């Protein structure tokens, strides 16, 4: 079919995990070494074709700084998908990601498609979070998990594509 589906998607995760970089890579095909920390949130849109639909993502790239935490519900409320991002070289960012998953499970849309992105896979030699640990966590919590690199573009389109395929009616 050729139906178009609008899907609100929110990115959540710790400061510096790479949320903005993943969006910049997905929407514009770019990467910058000195990406500025997001203030509040930023909006982007991008369409993606899956076999049965064209999905128009309306993307909210939130700010990881703790002082913006209270704004997050505005962005995840009504969202049909979320990408929770952590930096695989930073254990604290994985802990923060798990806290976001808990918050979404408690307060978010129960049908939300949730993806966990272990970002900065280009820095795999200095990883602090193993793929096995995250995979087990993801399975227990009904998320799907991919390791990504906004820098090299590894798995960036793929994670959005996997989300698009999992949306109801897509
Ligand atoms: P906040 O907006 O503060 O919440 O951070 P963020 O999650 O949006 O992180 P951002 O995209 O600003 O990236 C933080 C830093 O990590 C930047 O200097 C990026 O260049 C770098 N970075 C992001 N993704 C990658 C990646 O895949 N690999 C490497 N090596 N660096 C990355
Ligand atoms: Mg940002």
Short mmCIF file of N, CA and C and ligand atoms in Angstrom, two decimals:
data_model
loop_
_atom_site.label_atom_id
_atom_site.label_comp_id
_atom_site.label_asym_id
_atom_site.label_seq_id
_atom_site.Cartn_x
_atom_site.Cartn_y
_atom_site.Cartn_z
N UNK A 1 0.83 -1.21 0.00
CA UNK A 1 0.00 0.00 0.00
C UNK A 1 0.85 1.25 0.00
N UNK A 2 0.19 2.38 -0.06
CA UNK A 2 0.93 3.63 -0.15
C UNK A 2 0.47 4.64 0.89
N UNK A 3 0.01 4.14 2.03
CA UNK A 3 -0.51 5.07 3.03
C UNK A 3 0.63 5.81 3.72
N UNK A 4 0.31 7.00 4.20
CA UNK A 4 1.28 7.79 4.96
C UNK A 4 0.87 7.79 6.42
N UNK A 5 1.87 7.62 7.27
CA UNK A 5 1.63 7.51 8.70
C UNK A 5 2.46 8.58 9.38
N UNK A 6 1.84 9.42 10.22
CA UNK A 6 2.61 10.37 11.02
C UNK A 6 2.97 9.71 12.33
N UNK A 7 4.22 9.82 12.72
CA UNK A 7 4.65 9.19 13.96
C UNK A 7 5.50 10.16 14.76
N UNK A 8 5.00 10.49 15.94
CA UNK A 8 5.79 11.32 16.85
C UNK A 8 6.83 10.45 17.53
N UNK A 9 8.09 10.87 17.44
CA UNK A 9 9.20 10.10 18.01
C UNK A 9 10.00 11.02 18.92
N UNK A 10 10.36 10.52 20.10
CA UNK A 10 11.15 11.33 21.04
C UNK A 10 12.48 10.64 21.31
N UNK A 11 13.55 11.43 21.39
CA UNK A 11 14.85 10.90 21.82
C UNK A 11 15.11 11.36 23.23
N UNK A 12 15.50 10.40 24.09
CA UNK A 12 15.78 10.68 25.49
C UNK A 12 17.13 10.07 25.84
N UNK A 13 17.80 10.64 26.80
CA UNK A 13 19.08 10.07 27.22
C UNK A 13 19.96 11.13 27.84
N UNK A 14 21.06 10.66 28.38
CA UNK A 14 21.97 11.51 29.14
C UNK A 14 22.62 12.59 28.25
N UNK A 15 23.09 13.62 28.89
CA UNK A 15 23.92 14.65 28.24
C UNK A 15 25.07 13.99 27.49
N UNK A 16 25.25 14.35 26.26
CA UNK A 16 26.42 13.87 25.52
C UNK A 16 26.31 12.46 24.98
N UNK A 17 25.16 11.81 25.14
CA UNK A 17 25.01 10.43 24.65
C UNK A 17 25.02 10.39 23.11
N UNK A 18 24.57 11.50 22.51
CA UNK A 18 24.59 11.57 21.04
C UNK A 18 23.21 11.64 20.40
N UNK A 19 22.21 12.10 21.16
CA UNK A 19 20.85 12.21 20.62
C UNK A 19 20.82 13.15 19.40
N UNK A 20 21.34 14.35 19.58
CA UNK A 20 21.31 15.33 18.48
C UNK A 20 22.13 14.84 17.29
N UNK A 21 23.24 14.18 17.60
CA UNK A 21 24.11 13.69 16.52
C UNK A 21 23.40 12.60 15.71
N UNK A 22 22.65 11.73 16.39
CA UNK A 22 21.90 10.68 15.67
C UNK A 22 20.84 11.32 14.77
N UNK A 23 20.17 12.35 15.28
CA UNK A 23 19.12 13.01 14.48
C UNK A 23 19.75 13.74 13.30
N UNK A 24 20.85 14.44 13.56
CA UNK A 24 21.53 15.17 12.49
C UNK A 24 22.00 14.21 11.40
N UNK A 25 22.48 13.04 11.80
CA UNK A 25 22.90 12.03 10.84
C UNK A 25 21.71 11.51 10.04
N UNK A 26 20.62 11.23 10.73
CA UNK A 26 19.43 10.66 10.07
C UNK A 26 18.76 11.68 9.14
N UNK A 27 18.65 12.93 9.60
CA UNK A 27 17.88 13.92 8.85
C UNK A 27 18.73 14.59 7.77
N UNK A 28 19.99 14.86 8.09
CA UNK A 28 20.81 15.65 7.16
C UNK A 28 22.04 14.91 6.64
N UNK A 29 22.29 13.70 7.16
CA UNK A 29 23.46 12.96 6.71
C UNK A 29 24.77 13.57 7.15
N UNK A 30 24.74 14.33 8.24
CA UNK A 30 25.94 15.04 8.69
C UNK A 30 26.35 14.61 10.10
N UNK A 31 27.61 14.91 10.42
CA UNK A 31 28.12 14.70 11.78
C UNK A 31 29.09 15.84 12.08
N UNK A 32 29.03 16.38 13.31
CA UNK A 32 30.01 17.38 13.72
C UNK A 32 30.67 16.93 15.02
N UNK A 33 31.98 17.19 15.11
CA UNK A 33 32.73 16.76 16.30
C UNK A 33 32.35 17.56 17.53
N UNK A 34 31.92 18.80 17.34
CA UNK A 34 31.60 19.63 18.51
C UNK A 34 30.13 20.05 18.45
N UNK A 35 29.28 19.07 18.58
CA UNK A 35 27.84 19.31 18.61
C UNK A 35 27.48 20.04 19.90
N UNK A 36 26.72 21.13 19.80
CA UNK A 36 26.34 21.88 21.00
C UNK A 36 25.27 21.15 21.80
N UNK A 37 25.37 21.26 23.11
CA UNK A 37 24.39 20.68 23.99
C UNK A 37 23.02 21.33 23.73
N UNK A 38 21.99 20.50 23.66
CA UNK A 38 20.65 21.00 23.31
C UNK A 38 20.04 21.78 24.47
N UNK A 39 19.40 22.87 24.14
CA UNK A 39 18.68 23.69 25.12
C UNK A 39 17.19 23.38 24.95
N UNK A 40 16.53 22.87 25.97
CA UNK A 40 15.10 22.58 25.86
C UNK A 40 14.83 21.37 25.00
N UNK A 41 14.60 21.60 23.72
CA UNK A 41 14.40 20.51 22.77
C UNK A 41 14.47 21.09 21.36
N UNK A 42 14.68 20.23 20.38
CA UNK A 42 14.70 20.68 18.99
C UNK A 42 13.81 19.76 18.18
N UNK A 43 13.17 20.31 17.16
CA UNK A 43 12.23 19.55 16.33
C UNK A 43 12.79 19.32 14.93
N UNK A 44 12.57 18.11 14.43
CA UNK A 44 12.98 17.77 13.06
C UNK A 44 11.90 16.88 12.46
N UNK A 45 11.87 16.80 11.14
CA UNK A 45 11.01 15.76 10.56
C UNK A 45 11.74 15.10 9.41
N UNK A 46 11.38 13.84 9.20
CA UNK A 46 12.00 13.05 8.13
C UNK A 46 11.06 11.92 7.76
N UNK A 47 10.96 11.62 6.48
CA UNK A 47 10.12 10.50 6.07
C UNK A 47 10.99 9.31 5.68
N UNK A 48 10.38 8.15 5.82
CA UNK A 48 11.07 6.88 5.57
C UNK A 48 10.04 5.92 4.99
N UNK A 49 10.39 5.24 3.92
CA UNK A 49 9.47 4.27 3.32
C UNK A 49 9.74 2.88 3.85
N UNK A 50 8.70 2.22 4.33
CA UNK A 50 8.78 0.80 4.68
C UNK A 50 7.86 0.07 3.71
N UNK A 51 7.87 -1.28 3.68
CA UNK A 51 7.11 -1.97 2.65
C UNK A 51 5.64 -1.54 2.52
N UNK A 52 4.95 -1.30 3.63
CA UNK A 52 3.52 -1.03 3.52
C UNK A 52 3.11 0.41 3.77
N UNK A 53 4.05 1.29 3.98
CA UNK A 53 3.68 2.67 4.30
C UNK A 53 4.87 3.61 4.13
N UNK A 54 4.53 4.89 4.08
CA UNK A 54 5.55 5.92 4.22
C UNK A 54 5.35 6.54 5.58
N UNK A 55 6.39 6.49 6.39
CA UNK A 55 6.29 7.01 7.75
C UNK A 55 6.90 8.39 7.80
N UNK A 56 6.10 9.35 8.27
CA UNK A 56 6.64 10.70 8.47
C UNK A 56 6.93 10.87 9.96
N UNK A 57 8.22 10.83 10.29
CA UNK A 57 8.63 11.00 11.69
C UNK A 57 8.62 12.47 12.06
N UNK A 58 7.97 12.77 13.17
CA UNK A 58 8.03 14.10 13.78
C UNK A 58 8.89 13.92 15.03
N UNK A 59 10.11 14.40 14.95
CA UNK A 59 11.15 14.02 15.91
C UNK A 59 11.41 15.13 16.93
N UNK A 60 11.29 14.77 18.20
CA UNK A 60 11.67 15.69 19.28
C UNK A 60 12.98 15.22 19.89
N UNK A 61 13.99 16.03 19.69
CA UNK A 61 15.33 15.78 20.23
C UNK A 61 15.43 16.55 21.54
N UNK A 62 15.32 15.84 22.66
CA UNK A 62 15.26 16.52 23.96
C UNK A 62 16.67 16.82 24.50
N UNK A 63 16.72 17.65 25.52
CA UNK A 63 17.98 18.03 26.16
C UNK A 63 18.25 17.08 27.32
N UNK A 64 19.47 16.57 27.40
CA UNK A 64 19.81 15.62 28.45
C UNK A 64 20.13 16.27 29.79
N UNK A 65 20.39 17.56 29.81
CA UNK A 65 20.75 18.20 31.07
C UNK A 65 19.60 18.06 32.06
N UNK A 66 19.99 17.74 33.31
CA UNK A 66 19.01 17.42 34.35
C UNK A 66 17.98 18.54 34.54
N UNK A 67 18.42 19.77 34.38
CA UNK A 67 17.48 20.89 34.63
C UNK A 67 16.30 20.90 33.64
N UNK A 68 16.40 20.13 32.54
CA UNK A 68 15.28 20.07 31.58
C UNK A 68 14.41 18.83 31.78
N UNK A 69 14.74 18.02 32.79
CA UNK A 69 14.03 16.74 32.97
C UNK A 69 12.51 16.92 33.03
N UNK A 70 12.08 17.99 33.73
CA UNK A 70 10.65 18.18 33.94
C UNK A 70 9.90 18.50 32.65
N UNK A 71 10.62 18.88 31.59
CA UNK A 71 9.97 19.16 30.31
C UNK A 71 9.68 17.88 29.53
N UNK A 72 10.36 16.81 29.87
CA UNK A 72 10.32 15.59 29.05
C UNK A 72 8.91 15.08 28.77
N UNK A 73 8.01 15.06 29.78
CA UNK A 73 6.67 14.53 29.49
C UNK A 73 5.95 15.23 28.34
N UNK A 74 6.23 16.51 28.16
CA UNK A 74 5.62 17.21 27.02
C UNK A 74 6.01 16.58 25.70
N UNK A 75 7.22 16.03 25.67
CA UNK A 75 7.72 15.46 24.41
C UNK A 75 7.38 13.99 24.26
N UNK A 76 7.32 13.24 25.37
CA UNK A 76 6.99 11.81 25.18
C UNK A 76 5.49 11.54 25.25
N UNK A 77 4.71 12.49 25.76
CA UNK A 77 3.27 12.30 25.80
C UNK A 77 2.74 12.18 24.36
N UNK A 78 1.98 11.15 24.09
CA UNK A 78 1.41 10.99 22.76
C UNK A 78 2.41 10.50 21.72
N UNK A 79 3.63 10.24 22.13
CA UNK A 79 4.63 9.75 21.17
C UNK A 79 4.35 8.29 20.82
N UNK A 80 4.50 7.93 19.56
CA UNK A 80 4.33 6.52 19.21
C UNK A 80 5.65 5.77 19.25
N UNK A 81 6.75 6.50 19.37
CA UNK A 81 8.05 5.82 19.44
C UNK A 81 9.04 6.64 20.26
N UNK A 82 10.00 5.93 20.84
CA UNK A 82 11.07 6.59 21.58
C UNK A 82 12.39 5.89 21.29
N UNK A 83 13.44 6.67 21.17
CA UNK A 83 14.80 6.11 21.15
C UNK A 83 15.49 6.60 22.41
N UNK A 84 15.87 5.65 23.25
CA UNK A 84 16.60 5.97 24.47
C UNK A 84 18.07 5.71 24.15
N UNK A 85 18.86 6.77 24.27
CA UNK A 85 20.25 6.73 23.81
C UNK A 85 21.20 6.72 25.00
N UNK A 86 22.21 5.84 24.95
CA UNK A 86 23.32 5.96 25.90
C UNK A 86 24.62 5.91 25.12
N UNK A 87 25.66 6.33 25.80
CA UNK A 87 27.02 6.31 25.23
C UNK A 87 27.70 5.05 25.75
N UNK A 88 28.05 4.15 24.87
CA UNK A 88 28.60 2.85 25.32
C UNK A 88 29.95 2.99 26.01
N UNK A 89 30.57 4.16 25.96
CA UNK A 89 31.83 4.36 26.67
C UNK A 89 31.62 4.97 28.05
N UNK A 90 30.34 5.08 28.46
CA UNK A 90 30.02 5.80 29.71
C UNK A 90 28.93 5.03 30.47
N UNK A 91 29.36 4.39 31.56
CA UNK A 91 28.45 3.54 32.33
C UNK A 91 27.29 4.35 32.93
N UNK A 92 27.57 5.56 33.38
CA UNK A 92 26.51 6.39 33.97
C UNK A 92 25.42 6.68 32.95
N UNK A 93 25.78 6.81 31.70
CA UNK A 93 24.76 7.11 30.68
C UNK A 93 23.86 5.90 30.45
N UNK A 94 24.37 4.69 30.69
CA UNK A 94 23.53 3.49 30.59
C UNK A 94 22.54 3.43 31.75
N UNK A 95 23.02 3.79 32.94
CA UNK A 95 22.12 3.87 34.11
C UNK A 95 21.01 4.89 33.85
N UNK A 96 21.40 6.02 33.29
CA UNK A 96 20.41 7.06 32.99
C UNK A 96 19.39 6.55 31.96
N UNK A 97 19.87 5.78 30.99
CA UNK A 97 18.96 5.24 29.97
C UNK A 97 17.93 4.32 30.62
N UNK A 98 18.39 3.49 31.56
CA UNK A 98 17.45 2.57 32.23
C UNK A 98 16.42 3.36 33.03
N UNK A 99 16.83 4.48 33.60
CA UNK A 99 15.86 5.33 34.31
C UNK A 99 14.81 5.89 33.36
N UNK A 100 15.24 6.26 32.16
CA UNK A 100 14.27 6.75 31.16
C UNK A 100 13.30 5.65 30.76
N UNK A 101 13.81 4.45 30.61
CA UNK A 101 12.93 3.33 30.24
C UNK A 101 11.86 3.16 31.31
N UNK A 102 12.29 3.20 32.58
CA UNK A 102 11.33 3.07 33.69
C UNK A 102 10.28 4.17 33.66
N UNK A 103 10.75 5.39 33.42
CA UNK A 103 9.80 6.51 33.39
C UNK A 103 8.80 6.34 32.25
N UNK A 104 9.26 5.91 31.09
CA UNK A 104 8.35 5.70 29.96
C UNK A 104 7.38 4.56 30.24
N UNK A 105 7.88 3.52 30.89
CA UNK A 105 6.99 2.39 31.21
C UNK A 105 5.90 2.83 32.18
N UNK A 106 6.24 3.74 33.09
CA UNK A 106 5.28 4.21 34.08
C UNK A 106 4.34 5.28 33.52
N UNK A 107 4.86 6.18 32.71
CA UNK A 107 4.08 7.37 32.31
C UNK A 107 3.78 7.45 30.82
N UNK A 108 4.46 6.67 30.01
CA UNK A 108 4.33 6.85 28.55
C UNK A 108 3.15 6.08 27.98
N UNK A 109 2.94 6.28 26.70
CA UNK A 109 1.93 5.54 25.96
C UNK A 109 2.27 4.05 25.98
N UNK A 110 1.36 3.21 26.45
CA UNK A 110 1.68 1.78 26.61
C UNK A 110 2.01 1.06 25.30
N UNK A 111 1.57 1.61 24.17
CA UNK A 111 1.88 0.96 22.89
C UNK A 111 3.13 1.52 22.23
N UNK A 112 3.84 2.36 22.95
CA UNK A 112 5.00 3.02 22.37
C UNK A 112 6.05 2.00 21.91
N UNK A 113 6.58 2.20 20.73
CA UNK A 113 7.70 1.38 20.26
C UNK A 113 8.98 1.98 20.84
N UNK A 114 9.71 1.17 21.60
CA UNK A 114 10.90 1.70 22.28
C UNK A 114 12.16 1.03 21.78
N UNK A 115 13.12 1.86 21.42
CA UNK A 115 14.42 1.36 20.98
C UNK A 115 15.50 1.87 21.91
N UNK A 116 16.46 1.01 22.16
CA UNK A 116 17.60 1.40 22.98
C UNK A 116 18.80 1.49 22.04
N UNK A 117 19.43 2.67 21.99
CA UNK A 117 20.59 2.86 21.11
C UNK A 117 21.86 2.98 21.94
N UNK A 118 22.75 2.02 21.79
CA UNK A 118 24.08 2.09 22.40
C UNK A 118 24.98 2.81 21.41
N UNK A 119 25.13 4.12 21.61
CA UNK A 119 25.79 4.95 20.59
C UNK A 119 27.31 5.01 20.81
N UNK A 120 28.00 5.53 19.80
CA UNK A 120 29.47 5.69 19.74
C UNK A 120 30.16 4.36 19.54
N UNK A 121 29.57 3.51 18.70
CA UNK A 121 30.16 2.19 18.44
C UNK A 121 31.50 2.30 17.71
N UNK A 122 31.80 3.47 17.18
CA UNK A 122 33.15 3.66 16.60
C UNK A 122 34.23 3.67 17.69
N UNK A 123 33.81 3.85 18.96
CA UNK A 123 34.75 3.85 20.09
C UNK A 123 34.72 2.53 20.85
N UNK A 124 34.41 1.47 20.13
CA UNK A 124 34.19 0.16 20.76
C UNK A 124 35.38 -0.31 21.61
N UNK A 125 36.59 0.11 21.27
CA UNK A 125 37.76 -0.35 22.06
C UNK A 125 37.74 0.17 23.48
N UNK A 126 37.01 1.27 23.70
CA UNK A 126 36.94 1.81 25.07
C UNK A 126 35.53 1.69 25.64
N UNK A 127 34.81 0.71 25.15
CA UNK A 127 33.43 0.54 25.65
C UNK A 127 33.42 0.16 27.12
N UNK A 128 32.36 0.62 27.83
CA UNK A 128 32.16 0.28 29.24
C UNK A 128 30.90 -0.55 29.41
N UNK A 129 30.07 -0.60 28.40
CA UNK A 129 28.80 -1.32 28.48
C UNK A 129 28.83 -2.41 27.41
N UNK A 130 28.70 -3.66 27.83
CA UNK A 130 28.76 -4.75 26.86
C UNK A 130 27.43 -4.90 26.14
N UNK A 131 27.50 -5.41 24.93
CA UNK A 131 26.28 -5.65 24.15
C UNK A 131 25.43 -6.72 24.83
N UNK A 132 26.08 -7.70 25.47
CA UNK A 132 25.35 -8.79 26.12
C UNK A 132 24.49 -8.27 27.27
N UNK A 133 25.08 -7.40 28.08
CA UNK A 133 24.33 -6.84 29.21
C UNK A 133 23.11 -6.07 28.72
N UNK A 134 23.30 -5.28 27.70
CA UNK A 134 22.19 -4.47 27.20
C UNK A 134 21.14 -5.34 26.54
N UNK A 135 21.59 -6.33 25.79
CA UNK A 135 20.65 -7.21 25.09
C UNK A 135 19.73 -7.90 26.10
N UNK A 136 20.31 -8.38 27.19
CA UNK A 136 19.50 -9.05 28.21
C UNK A 136 18.50 -8.07 28.82
N UNK A 137 18.98 -6.88 29.12
CA UNK A 137 18.10 -5.85 29.68
C UNK A 137 16.98 -5.51 28.69
N UNK A 138 17.32 -5.37 27.44
CA UNK A 138 16.34 -4.99 26.42
C UNK A 138 15.26 -6.06 26.29
N UNK A 139 15.69 -7.31 26.29
CA UNK A 139 14.75 -8.41 26.15
C UNK A 139 13.76 -8.45 27.32
N UNK A 140 14.30 -8.29 28.53
CA UNK A 140 13.44 -8.29 29.72
C UNK A 140 12.41 -7.18 29.69
N UNK A 141 12.76 -6.07 29.03
CA UNK A 141 11.90 -4.90 29.08
C UNK A 141 11.14 -4.62 27.78
N UNK A 142 11.21 -5.56 26.85
CA UNK A 142 10.41 -5.40 25.63
C UNK A 142 10.87 -4.27 24.72
N UNK A 143 12.16 -4.00 24.73
CA UNK A 143 12.69 -2.98 23.84
C UNK A 143 13.48 -3.67 22.75
N UNK A 144 13.78 -2.99 21.67
CA UNK A 144 14.81 -3.57 20.82
C UNK A 144 16.05 -2.70 20.88
N UNK A 145 17.17 -3.33 20.65
CA UNK A 145 18.47 -2.74 20.95
C UNK A 145 19.37 -2.78 19.72
N UNK A 146 20.01 -1.66 19.46
CA UNK A 146 21.02 -1.63 18.40
C UNK A 146 22.18 -0.77 18.87
N UNK A 147 23.38 -1.13 18.44
CA UNK A 147 24.54 -0.27 18.67
C UNK A 147 24.73 0.59 17.43
N UNK A 148 24.89 1.88 17.66
CA UNK A 148 24.90 2.86 16.57
C UNK A 148 26.17 3.70 16.64
N UNK A 149 26.46 4.35 15.54
CA UNK A 149 27.47 5.41 15.56
C UNK A 149 26.97 6.55 14.68
N UNK A 150 26.72 7.68 15.31
CA UNK A 150 26.35 8.87 14.53
C UNK A 150 27.55 9.32 13.71
N UNK A 151 28.74 9.04 14.22
CA UNK A 151 29.97 9.47 13.53
C UNK A 151 30.16 8.74 12.21
N UNK A 152 30.04 7.41 12.24
CA UNK A 152 30.28 6.62 11.01
C UNK A 152 28.98 6.29 10.28
N UNK A 153 27.84 6.62 10.88
CA UNK A 153 26.50 6.33 10.33
C UNK A 153 26.06 4.87 10.53
N UNK A 154 26.85 4.08 11.21
CA UNK A 154 26.50 2.67 11.43
C UNK A 154 25.17 2.53 12.16
N UNK A 155 24.24 1.80 11.56
CA UNK A 155 22.93 1.48 12.16
C UNK A 155 22.04 2.69 12.44
N UNK A 156 22.34 3.84 11.89
CA UNK A 156 21.50 5.00 12.20
C UNK A 156 20.18 4.94 11.41
N UNK A 157 20.26 4.86 10.08
CA UNK A 157 19.01 4.69 9.33
C UNK A 157 18.30 3.42 9.77
N UNK A 158 19.08 2.39 10.07
CA UNK A 158 18.50 1.09 10.43
C UNK A 158 17.62 1.17 11.68
N UNK A 159 18.04 1.93 12.68
CA UNK A 159 17.24 1.96 13.91
C UNK A 159 15.91 2.66 13.63
N UNK A 160 15.94 3.72 12.83
CA UNK A 160 14.67 4.38 12.48
C UNK A 160 13.81 3.46 11.62
N UNK A 161 14.44 2.72 10.74
CA UNK A 161 13.72 1.78 9.88
C UNK A 161 13.05 0.68 10.70
N UNK A 162 13.78 0.14 11.68
CA UNK A 162 13.20 -0.91 12.53
C UNK A 162 12.03 -0.37 13.35
N UNK A 163 12.13 0.87 13.78
CA UNK A 163 11.01 1.49 14.49
C UNK A 163 9.82 1.62 13.55
N UNK A 164 10.07 2.15 12.37
CA UNK A 164 8.98 2.37 11.39
C UNK A 164 8.23 1.07 11.12
N UNK A 165 8.99 -0.02 10.97
CA UNK A 165 8.35 -1.32 10.69
C UNK A 165 7.49 -1.81 11.84
N UNK A 166 7.86 -1.42 13.06
CA UNK A 166 7.14 -1.91 14.24
C UNK A 166 5.93 -1.06 14.60
N UNK A 167 5.75 0.08 13.94
CA UNK A 167 4.60 0.92 14.29
C UNK A 167 3.31 0.22 13.92
N UNK A 168 2.29 0.34 14.73
CA UNK A 168 1.00 -0.25 14.36
C UNK A 168 0.57 0.31 12.99
N UNK A 169 0.01 -0.48 12.17
CA UNK A 169 -0.47 -0.18 10.81
C UNK A 169 0.63 0.08 9.80
N UNK A 170 1.90 -0.02 10.16
CA UNK A 170 2.93 0.26 9.15
C UNK A 170 3.22 -0.98 8.31
P1 LIG B 1 22.56 16.90 25.02
O1 LIG B 1 21.91 17.71 23.94
O2 LIG B 1 23.45 17.72 25.90
O3 LIG B 1 21.58 16.11 25.82
O4 LIG B 1 23.56 15.82 24.32
P2 LIG B 1 23.27 14.86 23.07
O5 LIG B 1 22.78 13.55 23.57
O6 LIG B 1 22.43 15.55 22.06
O7 LIG B 1 24.75 14.60 22.49
P3 LIG B 1 25.39 15.25 21.19
O8 LIG B 1 24.74 14.75 19.95
O9 LIG B 1 25.45 16.72 21.37
O10 LIG B 1 26.85 14.61 21.23
C1 LIG B 1 27.74 14.85 22.31
C2 LIG B 1 29.17 14.68 21.81
O11 LIG B 1 29.41 13.34 21.43
C3 LIG B 1 29.49 15.57 20.58
O12 LIG B 1 30.78 16.09 20.72
C4 LIG B 1 29.43 14.60 19.42
O13 LIG B 1 30.30 14.94 18.38
C5 LIG B 1 29.87 13.28 20.08
N1 LIG B 1 29.23 12.10 19.45
C6 LIG B 1 27.93 11.91 19.20
N2 LIG B 1 27.73 10.73 18.60
C7 LIG B 1 28.95 10.16 18.45
C8 LIG B 1 29.41 8.93 17.90
O14 LIG B 1 28.65 8.08 17.40
N3 LIG B 1 30.75 8.68 17.97
C9 LIG B 1 31.64 9.57 18.51
N4 LIG B 1 32.93 9.23 18.50
N5 LIG B 1 31.24 10.74 19.02
C10 LIG B 1 29.91 11.04 19.00
MG1 LIG B 2 21.44 17.32 22.05
#
